[in-house]
Amino acid sequence: MKFWARTLLATLALAALVHVAALWAVPRLIMARTIAAMDAAGALNAAIHPPRADDRARGVVMPSPDLLYTVCSFDVGRRPLRVSAPVPGTYWSVAFFAANTDNFFVLDDRGAGAPSVDILLVGPGQQAAPPPGTRLVRSPSRRGIVLFRTLIANDEELPALRQAQREQRCAPF
Amino acid sequence: MMAVTRKRTKHLVAAAAVLAGGLALGLASAALALRISGSWAAVRNGPWRAFLEAGSPEADLYTRAAIAVGGLLALDKSETIYFVASEDDDGHALRARCDYRVEGRDPAARWWSLTLYGADRFLIANPQQRFSYSGTTLRREADGGYVVHVSATAKPGSWLPSGNETQLFLTLRLYNPAAALYAAPARAALPRIVAERCP
């Protein structure tokens, strides 16, 4: 094969590799950046309760102004994370996201089947004995995000829902 | 001596070309793929697009990257379906300098909302602090349907201010959608987006 034809082929081969590597990295980099921002805001293995989203909410794209969010960035490398909350009488959910953006667990108010939920999140390869009444969930990655959503169906409910939001907790186990 | 140097120079130049060319082509093609995967990876329903694999471990390379950019932390489809529109029914990009009418009936979900975002996918600042309407807050027509106006200037009834944004995004969120809906989202009855006045 001619020298420059080989060079072109090598270029295309490298381009294909770079293409795949870049697309693979994008979600992981975005998650890492989001997790770092949450860590910096005090959410590392702890719950923070941002107020209702408005035009000033610019952390994650497309925030809903009709939900109250609670966020925790988790690091279950050394210890599990205990995630607990009362279940309010409106649409409510808790979702876990891995470092590669996988939504590996979600529970909503209909599926909760109880007035409160208590979850023990363990890291890959970890063992833990969940306390009675606690649900065990395994994360595929050491780092990730816990996100609670509580629906504000009408504005009059907001004060009571803000109180419920504050009781959504993450803590090292 | 000269022949060896020429040959070595040729190889060095080639290696540099491969590296630079491969890197540039790889990154540029990845960026392009990200941009267009918004079109072909999604379910289409008129101007509405839904990524049904948000958060799914089965999402392919392109879908996962596109969702990370455009809809990070979106829930799985059995929990929530997000339909996003960046165009009107005629296929023209949504812009704040146009007035739109978004009209329809309640979709089959436990709860739903319509939210307006600006070009950067964040909520648009406005003195009324109005960003969305839901099944419970909409002004209803006599037949139970609804009309939401999207425009820069105030409109009577349900109105979402679009400010002076260039590109607009409308997100329709359906929480706990009916099984029939998430089984066939392309056939769901979704609101029309009609450009009323576009200078």
PDB file of C-alpha atoms in Angstrom, chain A residues 52 66 68 88-91 150-164, chain B residues 111 136:
ATOM      1  CA  ARG A  52     -37.989  25.972  44.595  1.00  0.00           C
ATOM      2  CA  ASP A  66     -42.931  22.346  40.240  1.00  0.00           C
ATOM      3  CA  LEU A  68     -38.769  20.396  45.451  1.00  0.00           C
ATOM      4  CA  PRO A  88     -45.753  12.774  51.666  1.00  0.00           C
ATOM      5  CA  GLY A  89     -49.247  12.619  50.238  1.00  0.00           C
ATOM      6  CA  THR A  90     -48.194  13.875  46.813  1.00  0.00           C
ATOM      7  CA  TYR A  91     -46.042  12.534  43.978  1.00  0.00           C
ATOM      8  CA  THR A 150     -41.466  16.177  45.805  1.00  0.00           C
ATOM      9  CA  LEU A 151     -44.307  17.543  43.710  1.00  0.00           C
ATOM     10  CA  ILE A 152     -45.782  20.979  44.447  1.00  0.00           C
ATOM     11  CA  ALA A 153     -49.267  20.473  43.029  1.00  0.00           C
ATOM     12  CA  ASN A 154     -50.402  23.876  44.258  1.00  0.00           C
ATOM     13  CA  ASP A 155     -48.656  26.767  45.997  1.00  0.00           C
ATOM     14  CA  GLU A 156     -50.663  26.511  49.243  1.00  0.00           C
ATOM     15  CA  GLU A 157     -48.943  23.202  49.980  1.00  0.00           C
ATOM     16  CA  LEU A 158     -45.467  24.687  49.728  1.00  0.00           C
ATOM     17  CA  PRO A 159     -44.755  25.355  53.450  1.00  0.00           C
ATOM     18  CA  ALA A 160     -45.748  21.806  54.454  1.00  0.00           C
ATOM     19  CA  LEU A 161     -43.769  20.336  51.579  1.00  0.00           C
ATOM     20  CA  ARG A 162     -40.682  22.392  52.493  1.00  0.00           C
ATOM     21  CA  GLN A 163     -40.914  20.765  55.926  1.00  0.00           C
ATOM     22  CA  ALA A 164     -41.140  17.287  54.381  1.00  0.00           C
TER      23      ALA A 164
ATOM     24  CA  TRP B 111     -49.663  14.488  36.880  1.00  0.00           C
ATOM     25  CA  THR B 136     -53.889  21.592  38.198  1.00  0.00           C
TER      26      THR B 136
END
